[in-house]
Coordinates of C-alpha atoms in Angstrom, one line a residue:
Chain A
M1 CA 114.9 34.8 88.4
A2 CA 115.0 38.4 87.1
S3 CA 116.7 38.6 83.7
Q4 CA 119.7 40.8 83.2
L5 CA 118.5 44.4 82.9
T6 CA 120.6 45.7 79.9
A7 CA 121.0 49.5 80.0
P8 CA 118.9 50.6 76.9
V9 CA 116.0 48.2 77.8
G10 CA 116.0 48.9 81.4
A11 CA 115.9 52.7 80.9
A12 CA 113.1 52.4 78.3
L13 CA 111.0 50.3 80.7
A14 CA 111.6 52.5 83.7
A15 CA 110.5 55.6 81.6
E16 CA 107.4 53.5 80.6
V17 CA 106.7 52.8 84.2
E18 CA 107.0 56.5 85.1
D19 CA 104.7 57.3 82.1
L20 CA 102.0 54.9 83.2
L21 CA 102.2 56.1 86.8
G22 CA 102.0 59.8 86.2
S23 CA 100.3 59.9 82.9
A24 CA 98.8 63.1 81.7
E25 CA 95.0 63.0 81.1
P26 CA 93.9 61.7 77.9
E27 CA 92.1 64.0 75.6
G28 CA 88.4 64.3 76.5
I29 CA 86.0 62.4 74.3
Y30 CA 82.6 64.3 74.4
R31 CA 79.4 62.7 73.1
D32 CA 75.9 64.0 73.0
T33 CA 72.8 62.2 72.0
R34 CA 71.8 62.9 68.4
E35 CA 68.2 62.3 69.4
C36 CA 67.3 65.8 70.3
T37 CA 68.9 68.0 67.8
G38 CA 65.7 68.5 66.0
I39 CA 63.7 69.1 69.2
L40 CA 66.1 71.7 70.2
L41 CA 65.1 74.0 67.5
L42 CA 61.7 75.3 67.9
A43 CA 61.0 73.4 71.0
G44 CA 64.1 75.0 72.5
L45 CA 62.5 78.3 72.4
L46 CA 63.9 81.0 74.8
L47 CA 67.5 79.9 75.4
L48 CA 67.3 76.3 75.1
S49 CA 70.1 76.2 72.4
P50 CA 70.4 78.5 69.5
P51 CA 69.1 77.6 66.1
T52 CA 72.6 77.1 64.2
P53 CA 73.7 73.7 63.5
R54 CA 76.3 72.6 66.0
P55 CA 79.8 71.3 64.9
K56 CA 80.6 67.9 66.3
S57 CA 82.7 68.4 69.4
V58 CA 84.5 65.0 69.5
R59 CA 88.2 65.8 69.8
Chain B
M1 CA 118.1 46.3 71.1
A2 CA 115.6 48.9 70.2
E3 CA 113.4 46.3 68.7
Q4 CA 113.5 44.4 72.1
A5 CA 112.8 47.5 73.9
Q6 CA 109.7 48.0 71.7
Q7 CA 108.5 44.5 72.3
E8 CA 109.0 45.0 76.1
S9 CA 107.2 48.3 76.0
T10 CA 104.1 46.9 74.3
S11 CA 104.0 44.0 76.6
L12 CA 104.3 46.1 79.9
S13 CA 100.6 47.2 79.3
A14 CA 99.6 43.5 78.6
V15 CA 101.3 42.3 81.8
V16 CA 99.7 45.1 83.8
A17 CA 96.4 44.0 82.4
D18 CA 97.0 40.5 83.2
V19 CA 98.0 41.2 86.9
A20 CA 95.1 43.6 87.3
T21 CA 92.7 40.8 86.0
G22 CA 94.2 38.3 88.4
V23 CA 93.9 40.7 91.4
A24 CA 90.3 41.5 90.5
L25 CA 89.3 37.8 90.1
A26 CA 90.9 37.2 93.5
L27 CA 89.0 40.0 95.0
E28 CA 85.7 38.7 93.6
G29 CA 86.4 35.3 95.0
E30 CA 85.6 34.2 98.5
C31 CA 88.6 32.2 99.5
G32 CA 92.2 33.4 100.0
S33 CA 94.0 31.3 97.4
Y34 CA 95.7 34.3 95.7
A35 CA 99.3 34.5 95.0
L36 CA 101.1 37.4 93.3
S37 CA 103.6 35.0 92.1
G38 CA 100.8 33.0 90.6
V39 CA 99.5 35.6 88.3
L40 CA 102.9 36.6 87.0
A41 CA 103.7 34.6 83.9
Q42 CA 107.3 35.3 84.2
D43 CA 109.5 36.8 86.9
D44 CA 111.3 39.2 84.5
A45 CA 111.9 43.0 84.2
V46 CA 108.5 43.5 82.8
A47 CA 106.8 41.7 85.6
L48 CA 108.6 43.9 88.1
A49 CA 107.6 47.0 86.2
A50 CA 104.0 45.8 86.2
I51 CA 104.2 45.4 90.0
R52 CA 105.6 48.9 90.3
V53 CA 102.7 50.2 88.1
L54 CA 100.0 48.5 90.1
G55 CA 101.7 49.3 93.5
A56 CA 99.8 48.3 96.5
D57 CA 97.0 46.7 94.5
V58 CA 99.1 43.7 93.7
L59 CA 98.6 42.8 97.4
A60 CA 94.9 43.8 97.7
P61 CA 93.6 40.3 97.9
Y62 CA 95.7 39.9 101.1
A63 CA 94.1 42.9 102.5
L64 CA 90.7 41.5 101.9
H65 CA 91.0 37.9 102.8
G66 CA 93.7 38.2 105.5
G67 CA 97.4 37.6 105.6
A68 CA 99.5 36.0 102.8
A69 CA 100.2 32.4 103.5
R70 CA 102.3 31.5 100.5
G71 CA 105.9 31.2 101.5
G72 CA 108.2 34.0 100.6
A73 CA 107.7 34.0 96.8
D74 CA 105.5 37.2 96.8
E75 CA 107.9 38.9 99.1
T76 CA 110.8 38.2 96.9
V77 CA 109.3 39.5 93.8
V78 CA 107.9 42.7 95.5
R79 CA 111.3 43.4 97.0
K80 CA 112.8 43.0 93.5
A81 CA 110.2 45.5 92.1
L82 CA 111.0 48.1 94.8
A83 CA 114.7 47.7 94.2
A84 CA 114.4 48.0 90.5
Y85 CA 112.1 51.1 90.4
P86 CA 112.9 53.4 93.3
P87 CA 111.7 56.9 92.8
R88 CA 114.1 59.0 91.0
A89 CA 115.1 62.6 92.1
D90 CA 112.8 64.1 89.7
A91 CA 109.9 61.7 90.2
S92 CA 106.3 62.9 90.1
E93 CA 104.2 63.1 93.2
V94 CA 102.3 60.1 92.0
S95 CA 105.4 58.0 91.5
V96 CA 106.6 58.8 95.0
W97 CA 103.1 58.1 96.6
T98 CA 102.6 54.8 94.7
Y99 CA 106.0 53.7 95.8
R100 CA 105.2 54.5 99.4
G101 CA 102.0 52.6 99.0
L102 CA 103.7 49.5 97.8
V103 CA 106.1 49.7 100.8
E104 CA 103.3 50.2 103.2
A105 CA 101.2 47.4 101.9
S106 CA 104.2 45.1 102.0
R107 CA 104.7 45.9 105.6
A108 CA 101.2 45.4 106.4
Y109 CA 100.2 42.4 104.4
L110 CA 103.1 40.2 103.6
P111 CA 104.6 37.6 106.0
G112 CA 107.8 38.4 107.7
G113 CA 106.4 41.5 109.3
P114 CA 107.2 45.2 108.7
G115 CA 111.0 44.9 109.1
G116 CA 113.5 44.9 106.3
W117 CA 111.6 46.8 103.7
P118 CA 113.1 49.9 102.0
P119 CA 112.4 53.2 103.8
E120 CA 109.2 55.0 102.7
P121 CA 110.4 58.0 100.7
P122 CA 108.9 61.3 102.1
A123 CA 105.8 62.4 100.2
E124 CA 104.0 65.5 100.8
S125 CA 100.3 66.1 100.5
E126 CA 100.1 69.9 100.4
W127 CA 98.7 69.6 96.9
V128 CA 95.5 68.0 98.4
R129 CA 94.8 71.3 99.9
T130 CA 95.9 73.7 97.0
E131 CA 95.2 72.0 93.8
P132 CA 92.0 73.1 91.8
W133 CA 89.7 70.3 91.8
P134 CA 90.3 68.9 88.2
R135 CA 94.0 68.4 88.9
L136 CA 93.3 67.2 92.4
A137 CA 90.8 64.6 91.1
H138 CA 93.0 63.3 88.3
R139 CA 96.0 62.9 90.7
A140 CA 93.9 61.1 93.4
S141 CA 92.5 58.8 90.8
Q142 CA 96.1 57.7 90.0
L143 CA 96.6 56.9 93.7
A144 CA 93.5 54.9 94.2
A145 CA 95.5 51.9 95.4
L146 CA 96.3 53.8 98.5
S147 CA 92.6 53.6 99.5
L148 CA 93.3 50.1 100.7
P149 CA 92.6 49.7 104.4
G150 CA 95.3 51.0 106.7
L151 CA 97.4 52.6 104.0
A152 CA 98.2 56.3 103.8
P153 CA 95.9 57.5 106.6
G154 CA 97.0 61.1 106.4
L155 CA 96.3 61.1 102.6
A156 CA 92.8 59.7 103.1
A157 CA 92.0 62.3 105.9
D158 CA 93.2 65.1 103.7
L159 CA 91.1 63.9 100.7
A160 CA 88.1 63.5 103.0
V161 CA 88.2 67.4 103.4
R162 CA 87.7 67.7 99.6
T163 CA 85.1 64.9 99.1
E164 CA 82.8 67.2 97.2
D165 CA 85.7 68.1 94.8
L166 CA 86.4 64.6 94.2
A167 CA 82.9 64.0 93.4
R168 CA 83.1 66.7 90.9
G169 CA 86.1 65.1 89.4
F170 CA 84.1 61.9 89.0
V171 CA 81.5 63.9 87.1
R172 CA 84.1 65.4 84.9
A173 CA 85.9 62.1 84.2
V174 CA 82.7 60.5 83.1
R175 CA 81.9 63.3 80.7
R176 CA 85.3 63.0 79.2
R177 CA 84.8 59.1 79.0
D178 CA 88.1 58.7 81.0
W179 CA 86.8 55.5 82.6
L180 CA 90.1 54.8 84.3
Q181 CA 90.0 58.2 86.2
A182 CA 86.4 57.8 87.0
A183 CA 87.0 54.3 88.4
G184 CA 89.9 55.5 90.5
L185 CA 87.8 58.4 91.8
G186 CA 84.8 56.2 92.4
R187 CA 87.0 53.8 94.5
W188 CA 88.2 56.7 96.8
L189 CA 84.6 58.0 97.0
A190 CA 83.5 54.4 98.0
R191 CA 85.8 54.7 101.1
L192 CA 85.3 58.4 102.0
P193 CA 82.5 59.5 104.4
D194 CA 79.8 62.1 103.4
V195 CA 79.7 61.5 99.7
P196 CA 76.8 63.5 98.4
E197 CA 73.7 61.3 97.9
T198 CA 72.9 63.0 94.6
L199 CA 76.1 61.9 93.0
G200 CA 74.5 58.4 92.7
L201 CA 77.9 56.7 93.4
D202 CA 76.5 53.2 93.3
A203 CA 74.9 53.6 89.8
G204 CA 78.0 55.5 88.8
L205 CA 80.3 52.6 89.6
R206 CA 78.1 50.2 87.9
Y207 CA 78.0 52.5 84.8
V208 CA 81.8 53.1 84.7
R209 CA 82.3 49.2 85.1
R210 CA 80.2 48.5 82.0
M211 CA 81.5 51.4 79.9
G212 CA 85.1 50.7 80.8
D213 CA 85.0 47.0 80.6
S214 CA 87.7 46.7 78.0
D215 CA 90.2 48.0 80.6
A216 CA 91.3 45.5 83.2
R217 CA 92.5 48.3 85.5
V218 CA 88.9 49.7 85.5
T219 CA 87.5 46.4 86.5
L220 CA 90.1 46.3 89.2
Q221 CA 89.1 49.6 90.8
V222 CA 85.4 49.1 90.7
T223 CA 85.8 45.6 92.1
A224 CA 87.8 47.0 94.9
A225 CA 85.2 49.6 95.6
R226 CA 82.5 46.9 95.9
R227 CA 84.5 44.3 97.8
F228 CA 86.2 46.6 100.4
H229 CA 83.4 49.1 100.8
G230 CA 80.3 47.7 99.4
R231 CA 79.7 50.4 96.9
G232 CA 78.5 49.9 93.2
A233 CA 77.1 46.4 94.0
Chain C
M1 CA 84.4 102.4 82.8
T2 CA 83.3 103.6 86.3
V3 CA 81.9 101.2 88.7
V4 CA 79.3 102.7 90.8
G5 CA 79.0 102.3 94.5
E6 CA 82.0 100.1 95.1
A7 CA 83.8 99.7 98.4
A8 CA 87.6 99.3 97.8
G9 CA 87.8 95.7 98.9
G10 CA 90.4 93.6 100.5
A11 CA 88.0 90.9 101.4
V12 CA 87.7 87.7 99.4
A13 CA 84.2 87.3 98.0
G14 CA 82.2 85.1 100.3
G15 CA 80.9 81.7 99.7
D16 CA 84.0 80.0 98.5
V17 CA 84.2 76.3 98.6
P18 CA 87.6 74.9 99.0
G19 CA 88.1 74.0 95.4
E20 CA 87.3 77.5 94.3
A21 CA 89.7 79.1 96.7
A22 CA 92.3 76.8 95.4
E23 CA 91.4 77.8 91.8
R24 CA 91.9 81.4 92.6
A25 CA 95.3 80.6 94.2
A26 CA 96.3 78.6 91.3
A27 CA 95.1 81.2 88.8
D28 CA 97.9 83.7 89.4
E29 CA 95.5 86.3 90.7
P30 CA 97.3 89.6 91.5
A31 CA 97.7 90.0 95.3
D32 CA 96.7 93.6 95.4
P33 CA 93.9 95.1 97.5
M34 CA 91.9 96.0 94.4
A35 CA 91.7 92.5 93.2
G36 CA 88.7 90.5 94.4
P37 CA 85.2 92.0 94.3
A38 CA 86.1 95.3 92.7
A39 CA 88.1 93.8 89.8
D40 CA 85.3 91.1 89.3
H41 CA 82.8 93.8 89.1
A42 CA 84.7 95.8 86.5
L43 CA 85.2 92.7 84.4
L44 CA 81.4 91.8 84.6
D45 CA 80.5 95.3 83.7
A46 CA 82.9 95.4 80.8
M47 CA 81.5 92.2 79.5
T48 CA 77.8 93.2 79.9
V49 CA 78.3 96.6 78.2
G50 CA 80.4 95.1 75.5
A51 CA 77.9 92.5 74.8
L52 CA 74.9 94.8 74.7
T53 CA 76.8 97.2 72.4
W54 CA 77.3 94.5 70.0
I55 CA 73.7 93.4 70.3
D56 CA 72.6 97.0 69.8
G57 CA 74.6 97.2 66.6
M58 CA 72.8 94.1 65.4
R59 CA 69.3 95.6 65.5
P60 CA 68.7 95.0 61.8
A61 CA 69.3 91.3 62.2
F62 CA 66.7 91.2 64.9
R63 CA 64.0 92.9 62.7
L64 CA 61.1 90.6 61.9
P65 CA 60.6 89.8 58.3
A66 CA 57.2 90.5 56.7
A67 CA 56.2 86.8 56.8
A68 CA 57.1 86.5 60.6
A69 CA 53.6 85.3 61.5
T70 CA 53.1 83.0 58.5
E71 CA 55.9 81.3 56.5
A72 CA 59.0 82.5 58.2
D73 CA 60.9 79.9 60.2
P74 CA 60.2 80.9 63.9
D75 CA 63.5 79.8 65.0
H76 CA 65.2 82.4 62.9
A77 CA 62.5 85.0 62.8
L78 CA 61.0 85.1 66.2
K79 CA 63.2 83.1 68.7
P80 CA 66.0 85.8 68.7
L81 CA 63.6 88.6 69.4
G82 CA 62.1 86.7 72.2
E83 CA 65.4 86.1 73.8
L84 CA 66.4 89.6 73.3
A85 CA 63.3 90.9 75.1
E86 CA 63.5 88.4 78.0
L87 CA 67.1 89.1 78.8
T88 CA 67.3 92.9 78.2
H89 CA 64.3 93.3 80.5
L90 CA 66.2 91.7 83.4
V91 CA 69.3 93.8 82.7
R92 CA 67.3 96.9 82.4
D93 CA 65.6 96.4 85.9
H94 CA 68.6 95.0 87.7
H95 CA 71.9 96.4 86.5
P96 CA 73.6 99.1 88.6
L97 CA 75.2 100.7 85.8
P98 CA 73.1 103.4 83.9
A99 CA 75.0 102.6 80.7
A100 CA 74.0 99.0 80.9
R101 CA 70.4 99.9 81.8
G102 CA 70.2 102.5 79.0
L103 CA 71.3 100.0 76.3
A104 CA 69.0 97.3 77.7
D105 CA 66.0 99.6 77.8
G106 CA 66.5 100.7 74.2
L107 CA 66.7 97.2 73.1
F108 CA 63.7 96.1 75.0
R109 CA 61.6 98.9 73.5
F110 CA 62.7 98.0 70.1
A111 CA 61.7 94.4 70.6
W112 CA 58.1 95.6 71.6
E113 CA 58.0 97.9 68.6
Q114 CA 58.9 95.0 66.4
T115 CA 55.9 93.1 67.6
G116 CA 53.7 96.0 66.6
Q117 CA 52.9 96.7 70.3
G118 CA 51.9 93.2 70.6
E119 CA 49.8 92.9 67.5
L120 CA 52.1 90.2 66.2
F121 CA 50.9 87.9 69.0
A122 CA 47.3 88.0 68.1
E123 CA 48.2 87.1 64.5
L124 CA 50.4 84.1 65.7
V125 CA 47.7 82.8 68.0
R126 CA 45.1 83.0 65.3
N127 CA 47.3 81.2 62.9
E128 CA 48.6 78.7 65.4
P129 CA 46.2 78.3 68.3
Q130 CA 47.9 75.2 69.4
A131 CA 51.4 76.4 69.6
T132 CA 53.0 77.3 72.8
Y133 CA 55.7 79.6 71.6
P134 CA 53.4 82.6 71.1
V135 CA 52.4 82.3 74.7
E136 CA 55.9 82.1 75.9
L137 CA 56.9 85.1 73.8
Y138 CA 54.1 87.2 74.8
G139 CA 54.6 86.4 78.4
V140 CA 57.9 88.1 78.3
F141 CA 56.2 91.4 77.5
A142 CA 53.3 90.8 79.8
R143 CA 55.7 90.5 82.7
A144 CA 56.9 93.9 81.9
G145 CA 53.5 95.4 82.1
L146 CA 53.0 95.5 78.4
H147 CA 49.7 94.1 77.1
H148 CA 47.7 93.5 73.9
S149 CA 44.1 92.9 74.7
G150 CA 43.3 91.1 71.5
T151 CA 45.9 88.6 72.2
E152 CA 44.9 88.0 75.8
E153 CA 41.2 87.5 74.7
L154 CA 42.3 84.9 72.4
L155 CA 44.6 83.3 74.9
A156 CA 41.9 83.1 77.5
V157 CA 40.1 80.7 75.3
T158 CA 43.0 78.6 73.7
T159 CA 44.8 78.0 76.9
S160 CA 41.6 76.9 78.8
L161 CA 41.0 73.9 76.4
R162 CA 41.4 70.4 77.5
H163 CA 43.5 70.2 74.5
W164 CA 46.0 72.7 75.9
R165 CA 46.9 70.4 78.7
V166 CA 48.1 67.6 76.3
A167 CA 51.8 67.4 76.9
R168 CA 53.5 68.4 73.7
E169 CA 57.0 69.1 74.9
D170 CA 59.3 68.0 77.6
H171 CA 58.6 68.9 81.2
T172 CA 61.2 71.7 81.1
R173 CA 59.4 73.4 78.3
T174 CA 56.1 73.1 80.1
L175 CA 57.5 74.9 83.1
G176 CA 58.2 77.8 80.7
V177 CA 54.7 77.7 79.4
L178 CA 53.3 77.7 83.0
N179 CA 55.6 80.6 83.9
A180 CA 54.4 82.5 80.8
E181 CA 50.6 81.7 81.7
H182 CA 51.3 83.1 85.2
R183 CA 52.9 86.2 83.8
I184 CA 49.9 86.9 81.5
G185 CA 47.4 86.3 84.3
L186 CA 46.0 83.2 82.9
T187 CA 45.2 80.2 85.0
P188 CA 48.2 77.9 84.7
H189 CA 47.1 74.7 83.0
A190 CA 49.1 72.4 85.3
D191 CA 50.6 72.3 88.7
F192 CA 54.2 73.9 88.5
D193 CA 55.6 71.9 91.4
A194 CA 54.2 68.6 90.0
V195 CA 55.9 69.3 86.6
L196 CA 59.1 70.5 88.2
A197 CA 59.3 67.1 90.0
L198 CA 59.4 65.4 86.6
T199 CA 62.3 67.4 85.3
G200 CA 66.0 66.6 85.4
L201 CA 66.3 69.3 88.3
G202 CA 63.2 67.9 90.1
R203 CA 64.5 64.4 89.9
C204 CA 68.1 65.4 90.8
A205 CA 69.4 63.5 87.8
E206 CA 72.9 61.9 88.4
P207 CA 75.2 64.7 87.4
W208 CA 77.5 62.5 85.4
A209 CA 74.6 61.1 83.4
L210 CA 73.7 64.5 81.7
D211 CA 74.9 65.3 78.3
R212 CA 74.8 68.8 76.7
H213 CA 71.0 68.7 76.2
G214 CA 70.5 67.4 79.7
V215 CA 72.5 70.3 81.3
Y216 CA 70.6 72.8 79.1
G217 CA 67.4 71.3 80.6
I218 CA 68.8 71.8 84.1
T219 CA 69.6 75.5 83.4
H220 CA 66.2 76.1 82.0
D221 CA 64.5 74.5 85.0
V222 CA 66.4 76.9 87.1
F223 CA 65.3 79.9 85.0
H224 CA 61.7 79.0 85.1
V225 CA 61.7 78.3 88.9
T226 CA 63.4 81.6 89.6
D227 CA 61.8 83.6 86.9
W228 CA 65.1 84.1 85.2
G229 CA 67.0 84.9 88.4
R230 CA 64.6 87.4 89.8
A231 CA 63.3 85.1 92.5
P232 CA 66.0 82.9 93.7
H233 CA 64.2 82.2 96.9
R234 CA 61.8 80.1 95.0
M235 CA 64.3 77.3 94.6
P236 CA 63.6 74.4 97.1
T237 CA 66.5 73.9 99.4
P238 CA 67.3 70.4 98.2
L239 CA 67.5 71.6 94.7
A240 CA 69.7 74.5 95.4
E241 CA 72.1 72.1 97.3
Y242 CA 72.1 69.8 94.2
L243 CA 73.0 72.8 92.1
R244 CA 75.6 74.0 94.5
L245 CA 77.2 70.7 94.3
W246 CA 77.3 70.0 90.6
T247 CA 77.2 73.4 88.7
P248 CA 81.0 73.7 89.2
A249 CA 81.6 70.4 87.5
W250 CA 79.4 71.3 84.5
T251 CA 80.9 74.7 84.2
E252 CA 84.4 73.2 84.2
T253 CA 83.6 70.6 81.6
W254 CA 81.7 72.9 79.2
L255 CA 84.5 75.5 79.6
E256 CA 87.0 72.8 78.5
E257 CA 84.7 72.0 75.6
K258 CA 84.5 75.8 74.8
L259 CA 80.7 75.8 74.7
W260 CA 80.5 79.4 75.8
D261 CA 76.7 79.6 75.5
L262 CA 76.1 76.9 78.0
V263 CA 78.9 78.1 80.3
G264 CA 77.1 81.5 80.4
E265 CA 73.9 79.8 81.4
L266 CA 75.7 77.8 84.0
L267 CA 77.2 81.0 85.5
A268 CA 73.8 82.6 85.5
V269 CA 72.5 79.6 87.5
R270 CA 75.4 79.9 89.9
A271 CA 74.3 83.5 90.5
C272 CA 70.8 82.3 91.4
L273 CA 71.9 80.2 94.2
P274 CA 71.8 81.2 97.8
G275 CA 75.3 82.4 98.7
A276 CA 76.0 82.7 95.0
A277 CA 79.7 81.9 95.2
H278 CA 81.4 83.8 92.5
D279 CA 83.6 81.8 90.2
A280 CA 86.2 84.4 89.2
A281 CA 88.3 81.9 87.2
A282 CA 85.4 80.8 85.2
W283 CA 84.4 84.4 84.4
Q284 CA 88.0 85.1 83.3
R285 CA 87.8 82.2 80.9
L286 CA 84.5 83.2 79.4
A287 CA 85.8 86.8 79.0
G288 CA 88.6 85.4 77.1
A289 CA 86.1 84.2 74.4
Q290 CA 84.5 87.6 74.0
R291 CA 85.6 89.5 70.9
A292 CA 86.8 93.0 71.0
D293 CA 83.4 94.1 69.5
G294 CA 81.6 92.5 72.3
A295 CA 80.3 89.4 70.6
V296 CA 80.6 86.0 72.3
P297 CA 80.6 83.0 69.9
E298 CA 78.5 80.1 70.8
T299 CA 81.3 77.7 70.6
G300 CA 85.0 77.4 70.2
S301 CA 87.3 80.2 69.1
V302 CA 86.6 83.5 67.9
P303 CA 84.9 83.6 64.4
P304 CA 87.2 84.8 61.6
D305 CA 86.9 88.4 60.6
D306 CA 85.7 87.7 57.0
I307 CA 82.6 85.9 58.3
A308 CA 79.3 86.9 56.7
P309 CA 77.3 89.2 58.9
E310 CA 74.2 86.8 59.1
D311 CA 76.4 84.0 60.0
L312 CA 78.2 86.0 62.6
F313 CA 74.7 87.0 64.1
L314 CA 73.5 83.4 64.2
G315 CA 76.7 82.2 65.6
C316 CA 77.0 84.8 68.3
Y317 CA 73.6 86.6 69.3
H318 CA 72.5 83.9 71.6
S319 CA 75.7 83.5 73.7
T320 CA 76.2 87.3 73.7
L321 CA 72.7 87.8 75.2
V322 CA 73.4 85.1 77.7
T323 CA 76.7 86.7 78.7
A324 CA 75.0 90.0 79.4
F325 CA 72.3 88.2 81.3
A326 CA 74.6 86.1 83.5
A327 CA 77.0 88.9 84.2
T328 CA 74.1 91.1 85.3
L329 CA 73.0 88.3 87.7
A330 CA 76.5 87.7 88.9
R331 CA 77.0 91.4 89.3
T332 CA 74.1 91.9 91.6
A333 CA 74.5 88.7 93.5
A334 CA 78.3 89.1 94.0
M335 CA 78.0 92.4 95.9
P336 CA 79.1 91.9 99.4
P337 CA 76.5 92.8 102.0
A338 CA 78.6 95.7 103.5
S339 CA 78.5 97.7 100.2
P340 CA 75.6 99.9 99.2
A341 CA 73.3 97.6 97.2
A342 CA 72.1 98.6 93.9
P343 CA 68.5 99.4 93.9
F344 CA 66.3 96.8 92.2
R345 CA 64.4 99.0 89.8
E346 CA 61.2 98.5 88.4
S347 CA 60.8 99.8 85.0
E348 CA 62.2 103.3 84.8
T349 CA 59.6 104.6 82.4
A350 CA 56.1 103.6 81.8
L351 CA 55.8 102.2 78.3

């Protein structure tokens, strides 16, 4: 038996439903292996990544 | 009142997860002993909301194992959900399509036949042709329940024209670690013809399953892809 | 900025895939007849000349220190010069605009001068006979017809050793070494196609499994196979198809991550493919990252005005060179067949 839908609760729940249905994309989480950052230096000669240290790009 | 609303809002996600888990387990299983009313702990506003959120997927086990045998309990609760959450005038495309999907699935899979259900609201699919692929893919992933057999044939046909773009969406979603989006896309791709071989869809579905295993909705999507279309086994 | 040899176009650039056409429609492109190919060329040319102008102003930063062949860190001392030479050589020989060719030619000559007309390489090989980077660097100049006999006599010995065949880097890097050996006229130490088959591109790695390093590997596989875009026909058809499918996905994600450097390389890859579909929206977004002075930062937003010059150089030179390179390839690939093709020029002057 469905419980009484009181106005404020019903509206909040309906809004939550719409949010879950048509949610915006979450922020991207970008990860790269740490393994190669040393190799990328000299071994990365000729355009395989510049020599400056890269900031972490996790947002 | 506000506190109760807060409690209900945190429990909606939990109920959605519970129902998703129940559906996924039923899809995994061999026999058709599933009942939607069985996976709902209570028949309250939050339960109806969860049905609305998951849409046609709450009936997915019937699509897999054959018609629902359990009395009218499932029919009753789905009707209530449809009545409680009709699409509003300003509803998003996804909201309208998921509502349609639930109505279509009810007609197709619940006993009592196609009669007596609310009318399917008009939903347009021009966006499938015109949206840039990142937006197309994200939206398609939110409509993955419509990939159930027999639902939304026009939408599926329109998406098939952009299979490569959906595949690119899969690549992008995985890079963003958006496992839910990736799983929804993977499920569409499992159904669509001519998915590029080099995408590695089967491995991708297995990968997304493991990486996203804390989200019951991810598990539901990849399980559906495997059980309905044999991909990602 | 005049654009040479343009047909006023109403036609949409060929090779669109449905997503790209939609991207254009969605990107509020002006619906006037001069949009499309002509506007794209103007943008590409502006980016190229802007980039090369900034690079030209940075010549002091490219100069080799006294200890270039001994103690200096090769990453800081030599790598920039090598990249400068590789990329300006291509622009010099392929760009339709005299202004761009002129800048590139001056920079390329400057790079050769910095090496002491090649003397540097003999010293590098003497000091580090096991290293591959001197071979890779020297190969850039050898390709342009510039030779240093002392270097080549040494290399004939060092690269013929069994030791030289010991794999020291990853397969992508080995392709670069093989390419260099070919340019110098040495016998390549391994079979190019066999090594290609072991790379990310050769294996057609799952496109979603590649991280930043993986995608850099792919772009370099493409550069080594096609000789930096000069020989796109060398790309095997299945690999070209793989690239056609997935380059747009990588381009989009790295645009979102604002890694302009890799975006530029991916746009260069795009321009190497058969059909070379032009991604106008992506070029617009990369153009947005270019500073007024022509520099393109490696990542993120424009560096602040008070940044120290050496930091600005290190943070920008690479992606700025890549931008000029990629825009040149896109420029010459994107010309519709009906318009007069820019001549592919061999070197204008004998050096």
